[in-house]
């Protein structure tokens, strides 16, 4: 792939376009061993060797990270006051990463961080109906009648009822434990579905999105790159 030299460097998080342009014109960049001072110089991401301030800079078109999101962190790319999920990806090389889908601030679990817009569309498009699996603790006794209501679809105050969802009751009691599979991504959907049957979600964690399952060995707040097999399954 051919790119302008300034875009190549900016994509790799070495500064804004204006910052890297200044560095290039000052002679701080080499292409295949020769100093290049023109930001508009086209380079081949696969064959050209780029050095910036004496250090080699390889090009990575896409990055894919699985994050076990902790509570208290927002699903955003940047925020002046609060820590974001992107802040947790300290080894990232690109500066255009975003969370694929949102988790509420107090929700934990699986979040995919990438810069692949095409993959985001495939997984998030309302027409795709990608399964999302959550574990939750519920204030109140969850019953078979609730599972039946979830299976039919619920009125949660939107224009349309929710699509049928699968509610598995793991433990029923004053604090019930459940697993629920939904095929949409409406705002606060799981919480609102339980509100519709007169109960309250007190803990929520996403376990799976499509074929991607949360790595059980990934501690809360930790992340890792997707494996080749995980990425192929998603694509």
CSV table of C-alpha atoms in Angstrom, one decimal:
chain,number,residue,atom,x,y,z
A,1,UNK,CA,0.0,0.0,0.0
A,2,UNK,CA,1.3,3.4,-1.0
A,3,UNK,CA,1.0,6.3,1.6
A,4,UNK,CA,2.3,9.8,2.1
A,5,UNK,CA,5.2,9.7,4.4
A,6,UNK,CA,3.5,12.1,6.9
A,7,UNK,CA,0.4,9.9,7.1
A,8,UNK,CA,2.6,6.8,7.5
A,9,UNK,CA,4.3,8.4,10.6
A,10,UNK,CA,1.1,9.9,12.0
A,11,UNK,CA,-0.7,6.5,11.7
A,12,UNK,CA,2.0,4.9,13.8
A,13,UNK,CA,1.4,7.4,16.6
A,14,UNK,CA,4.5,9.4,16.2
A,15,UNK,CA,2.7,12.8,16.3
A,16,UNK,CA,0.0,14.7,14.5
A,17,UNK,CA,0.2,15.3,10.8
A,18,UNK,CA,1.5,18.8,11.4
A,19,UNK,CA,4.1,17.6,13.9
A,20,UNK,CA,5.5,14.9,11.7
A,21,UNK,CA,5.5,17.2,8.7
A,22,UNK,CA,7.8,19.6,10.6
A,23,UNK,CA,10.0,16.7,11.6
A,24,UNK,CA,10.3,15.5,8.0
A,25,UNK,CA,11.2,18.9,6.7
A,26,UNK,CA,13.9,19.1,9.4
A,27,UNK,CA,15.5,15.9,7.9
A,28,UNK,CA,14.6,13.6,10.8
A,29,UNK,CA,13.2,10.8,8.5
A,30,UNK,CA,15.0,8.3,6.2
A,31,UNK,CA,13.4,6.2,3.5
A,32,UNK,CA,15.6,3.2,2.4
A,33,UNK,CA,18.6,4.9,3.9
A,34,UNK,CA,18.2,8.3,2.3
A,35,UNK,CA,17.0,11.4,4.1
A,36,UNK,CA,13.6,12.6,2.8
A,37,UNK,CA,12.4,16.1,3.6
A,38,UNK,CA,9.1,16.1,1.7
A,39,UNK,CA,6.1,15.1,3.7
A,40,UNK,CA,4.2,14.2,0.5
A,41,UNK,CA,6.7,11.6,-0.5
A,42,UNK,CA,4.9,8.3,-1.3
A,43,UNK,CA,6.2,5.2,0.5
A,44,UNK,CA,5.3,1.6,0.2
A,45,UNK,CA,4.2,0.2,3.5
A,46,UNK,CA,5.3,-3.4,2.6
A,47,UNK,CA,8.7,-2.8,1.0
A,48,UNK,CA,10.2,0.5,2.1
A,49,UNK,CA,12.3,0.8,5.2
A,50,UNK,CA,11.4,3.9,7.2
A,51,UNK,CA,13.5,5.4,10.1
A,52,UNK,CA,12.3,8.3,12.2
A,53,UNK,CA,14.8,10.0,14.4
A,54,UNK,CA,17.2,7.1,13.9
A,55,UNK,CA,14.6,4.4,14.9
A,56,UNK,CA,13.0,2.0,12.4
A,57,UNK,CA,9.2,2.4,12.1
A,58,UNK,CA,7.3,-0.6,10.7
A,59,UNK,CA,3.7,0.0,9.4
A,60,UNK,CA,0.8,-1.8,10.9
A,61,UNK,CA,-2.5,-1.3,9.0
A,62,UNK,CA,-4.8,-2.8,11.7
A,63,UNK,CA,-4.6,-3.7,15.3
A,64,UNK,CA,-7.0,-5.9,17.3
A,65,UNK,CA,-7.1,-6.2,21.1
A,66,UNK,CA,-9.3,-8.1,23.4
A,67,UNK,CA,-9.8,-6.1,26.6
A,68,UNK,CA,-11.4,-7.4,29.9
A,69,UNK,CA,-12.9,-4.0,30.7
A,70,UNK,CA,-13.0,-3.0,34.3
A,71,UNK,CA,-15.9,-1.0,35.9
A,72,UNK,CA,-15.2,2.7,36.2
A,73,UNK,CA,-13.7,3.1,32.7
A,74,UNK,CA,-15.7,4.6,29.8
A,75,UNK,CA,-16.0,3.1,26.3
A,76,UNK,CA,-14.7,6.1,24.4
A,77,UNK,CA,-11.6,7.1,22.5
A,78,UNK,CA,-10.7,10.1,24.6
A,79,UNK,CA,-12.1,12.1,27.5
A,80,UNK,CA,-10.5,15.1,29.4
A,81,UNK,CA,-11.7,14.0,32.8
A,82,UNK,CA,-12.2,10.2,32.8
A,83,UNK,CA,-10.1,7.2,31.9
A,84,UNK,CA,-11.1,5.5,28.7
A,85,UNK,CA,-10.7,2.0,27.4
A,86,UNK,CA,-8.1,3.2,24.9
A,87,UNK,CA,-6.0,4.6,27.7
A,88,UNK,CA,-5.7,1.0,28.9
A,89,UNK,CA,-4.1,-0.2,25.7
A,90,UNK,CA,-0.6,1.0,26.5
A,91,UNK,CA,1.2,-1.0,23.8
A,92,UNK,CA,-0.9,0.2,20.9
A,93,UNK,CA,1.0,1.5,17.9
A,94,UNK,CA,-1.8,3.2,16.0
A,95,UNK,CA,-3.6,6.3,17.3
A,96,UNK,CA,-7.0,5.6,15.6
A,97,UNK,CA,-8.2,2.8,17.7
A,98,UNK,CA,-11.8,2.7,19.0
A,99,UNK,CA,-13.9,0.3,21.1
A,100,UNK,CA,-16.1,-1.9,18.9
A,101,UNK,CA,-19.4,-1.3,20.6
A,102,UNK,CA,-19.9,0.2,24.0
A,103,UNK,CA,-20.1,-1.2,27.5
A,104,UNK,CA,-21.6,1.0,30.2
A,105,UNK,CA,-19.2,2.6,32.7
A,106,UNK,CA,-20.1,0.1,35.4
A,107,UNK,CA,-20.2,-2.9,33.1
A,108,UNK,CA,-17.2,-5.3,32.9
A,109,UNK,CA,-16.0,-7.8,30.4
A,110,UNK,CA,-15.3,-8.4,26.7
A,111,UNK,CA,-14.5,-5.4,24.6
A,112,UNK,CA,-12.8,-5.5,21.2
A,113,UNK,CA,-10.5,-2.6,20.5
A,114,UNK,CA,-9.5,-2.0,16.9
A,115,UNK,CA,-9.2,0.4,14.0
A,116,UNK,CA,-10.9,-1.9,11.5
A,117,UNK,CA,-14.0,-0.1,10.4
A,118,UNK,CA,-15.2,-2.9,8.1
A,119,UNK,CA,-15.1,-5.4,10.9
A,120,UNK,CA,-17.0,-2.9,13.2
A,121,UNK,CA,-19.7,-2.7,10.6
A,122,UNK,CA,-20.0,-6.4,10.2
A,123,UNK,CA,-20.3,-6.9,14.0
A,124,UNK,CA,-22.4,-3.9,14.9
A,125,UNK,CA,-24.8,-3.5,12.0
A,126,UNK,CA,-28.4,-3.9,13.3
A,127,UNK,CA,-29.1,-6.2,10.3
A,128,UNK,CA,-26.4,-8.7,11.3
A,129,UNK,CA,-28.0,-9.7,14.7
A,130,UNK,CA,-24.7,-10.8,16.2
A,131,UNK,CA,-25.1,-12.7,19.5
A,132,UNK,CA,-23.8,-11.0,22.7
A,133,UNK,CA,-23.6,-13.1,25.8
A,134,UNK,CA,-23.7,-11.5,29.3
A,135,UNK,CA,-23.4,-12.8,32.9
A,136,UNK,CA,-25.4,-10.8,35.4
A,137,UNK,CA,-26.4,-10.8,39.1
A,138,UNK,CA,-30.0,-9.7,39.5
A,139,UNK,CA,-31.7,-8.2,42.5
A,140,UNK,CA,-34.8,-10.4,42.9
A,141,UNK,CA,-35.9,-13.9,42.0
A,142,UNK,CA,-35.6,-14.6,38.3
A,143,UNK,CA,-38.2,-17.1,37.2
A,144,UNK,CA,-39.1,-19.3,34.3
A,145,UNK,CA,-41.8,-16.7,33.4
A,146,UNK,CA,-39.1,-14.2,33.0
A,147,UNK,CA,-37.2,-16.5,30.6
A,148,UNK,CA,-40.4,-16.9,28.6
A,149,UNK,CA,-40.9,-13.2,28.4
A,150,UNK,CA,-37.3,-12.7,27.2
A,151,UNK,CA,-37.8,-15.4,24.6
A,152,UNK,CA,-40.8,-13.6,23.2
A,153,UNK,CA,-39.4,-10.1,23.3
A,154,UNK,CA,-39.9,-7.2,25.7
A,155,UNK,CA,-41.3,-3.7,25.6
A,156,UNK,CA,-38.4,-1.6,27.0
A,157,UNK,CA,-39.9,1.8,26.0
A,158,UNK,CA,-38.5,1.9,22.4
A,159,UNK,CA,-40.4,2.0,19.2
A,160,UNK,CA,-40.0,-1.7,18.8
A,161,UNK,CA,-40.0,-4.6,21.2
A,162,UNK,CA,-36.7,-6.3,21.7
A,163,UNK,CA,-35.8,-9.3,19.6
A,164,UNK,CA,-36.2,-12.7,21.3
A,165,UNK,CA,-33.4,-13.3,23.8
A,166,UNK,CA,-32.2,-16.4,25.6
A,167,UNK,CA,-32.2,-16.2,29.4
A,168,UNK,CA,-30.5,-19.0,31.3
A,169,UNK,CA,-31.1,-19.0,35.1
A,170,UNK,CA,-27.9,-20.2,36.8
A,171,UNK,CA,-29.1,-19.5,40.3
A,172,UNK,CA,-32.5,-18.1,41.5
A,173,UNK,CA,-32.9,-16.4,44.8
A,174,UNK,CA,-32.8,-13.0,46.5
A,175,UNK,CA,-29.8,-12.4,44.3
A,176,UNK,CA,-30.2,-14.4,41.1
A,177,UNK,CA,-27.4,-15.3,38.7
A,178,UNK,CA,-28.1,-15.5,35.0
A,179,UNK,CA,-26.7,-15.7,31.6
A,180,UNK,CA,-28.5,-13.9,28.8
A,181,UNK,CA,-27.9,-13.8,25.0
A,182,UNK,CA,-29.2,-10.9,23.1
A,183,UNK,CA,-28.9,-10.1,19.4
A,184,UNK,CA,-29.1,-6.3,19.5
A,185,UNK,CA,-27.1,-3.5,21.1
A,186,UNK,CA,-29.6,-1.0,22.3
A,187,UNK,CA,-28.8,1.5,25.0
A,188,UNK,CA,-28.7,-0.1,28.4
A,189,UNK,CA,-30.5,-3.1,26.9
A,190,UNK,CA,-29.9,-5.8,29.4
A,191,UNK,CA,-30.7,-3.5,32.3
A,192,UNK,CA,-33.8,-2.2,30.7
A,193,UNK,CA,-35.0,-5.8,29.9
A,194,UNK,CA,-34.8,-6.7,33.5
A,195,UNK,CA,-36.5,-3.5,34.6
A,196,UNK,CA,-39.3,-4.5,32.2
A,197,UNK,CA,-39.9,-7.7,34.3
A,198,UNK,CA,-39.6,-5.8,37.6
A,199,UNK,CA,-36.0,-6.6,38.5
A,200,UNK,CA,-32.7,-4.8,38.7
A,201,UNK,CA,-29.2,-5.7,37.3
A,202,UNK,CA,-26.6,-5.1,40.1
A,203,UNK,CA,-23.6,-6.6,38.2
A,204,UNK,CA,-23.1,-7.1,34.5
A,205,UNK,CA,-20.3,-8.6,32.5
A,206,UNK,CA,-20.0,-9.4,28.8
A,207,UNK,CA,-18.6,-12.8,28.1
A,208,UNK,CA,-18.9,-13.2,24.3
A,209,UNK,CA,-19.6,-11.2,21.1
A,210,UNK,CA,-20.2,-13.3,18.0
A,211,UNK,CA,-17.5,-16.0,17.9
A,212,UNK,CA,-15.2,-14.0,20.2
A,213,UNK,CA,-15.1,-15.3,23.8
A,214,UNK,CA,-13.5,-13.5,26.7
A,215,UNK,CA,-10.2,-15.2,27.6
A,216,UNK,CA,-10.7,-16.6,31.1
A,217,UNK,CA,-7.0,-16.0,31.9
A,218,UNK,CA,-7.3,-12.3,31.2
A,219,UNK,CA,-7.5,-10.4,34.4
A,220,UNK,CA,-9.9,-7.4,34.8
A,221,UNK,CA,-8.2,-4.4,33.1
A,222,UNK,CA,-5.8,-6.6,31.2
A,223,UNK,CA,-5.7,-7.0,27.4
A,224,UNK,CA,-4.0,-9.0,24.6
A,225,UNK,CA,-3.9,-9.1,20.9
A,226,UNK,CA,-6.4,-11.3,19.1
A,227,UNK,CA,-5.0,-14.6,17.9
A,228,UNK,CA,-5.0,-15.4,14.2
A,229,UNK,CA,-7.7,-18.0,14.8
A,230,UNK,CA,-10.0,-15.5,16.7
A,231,UNK,CA,-9.6,-12.9,13.9
A,232,UNK,CA,-10.3,-15.4,11.1
A,233,UNK,CA,-13.5,-16.5,12.9
A,234,UNK,CA,-14.7,-13.0,13.3
A,235,UNK,CA,-14.0,-12.1,9.7
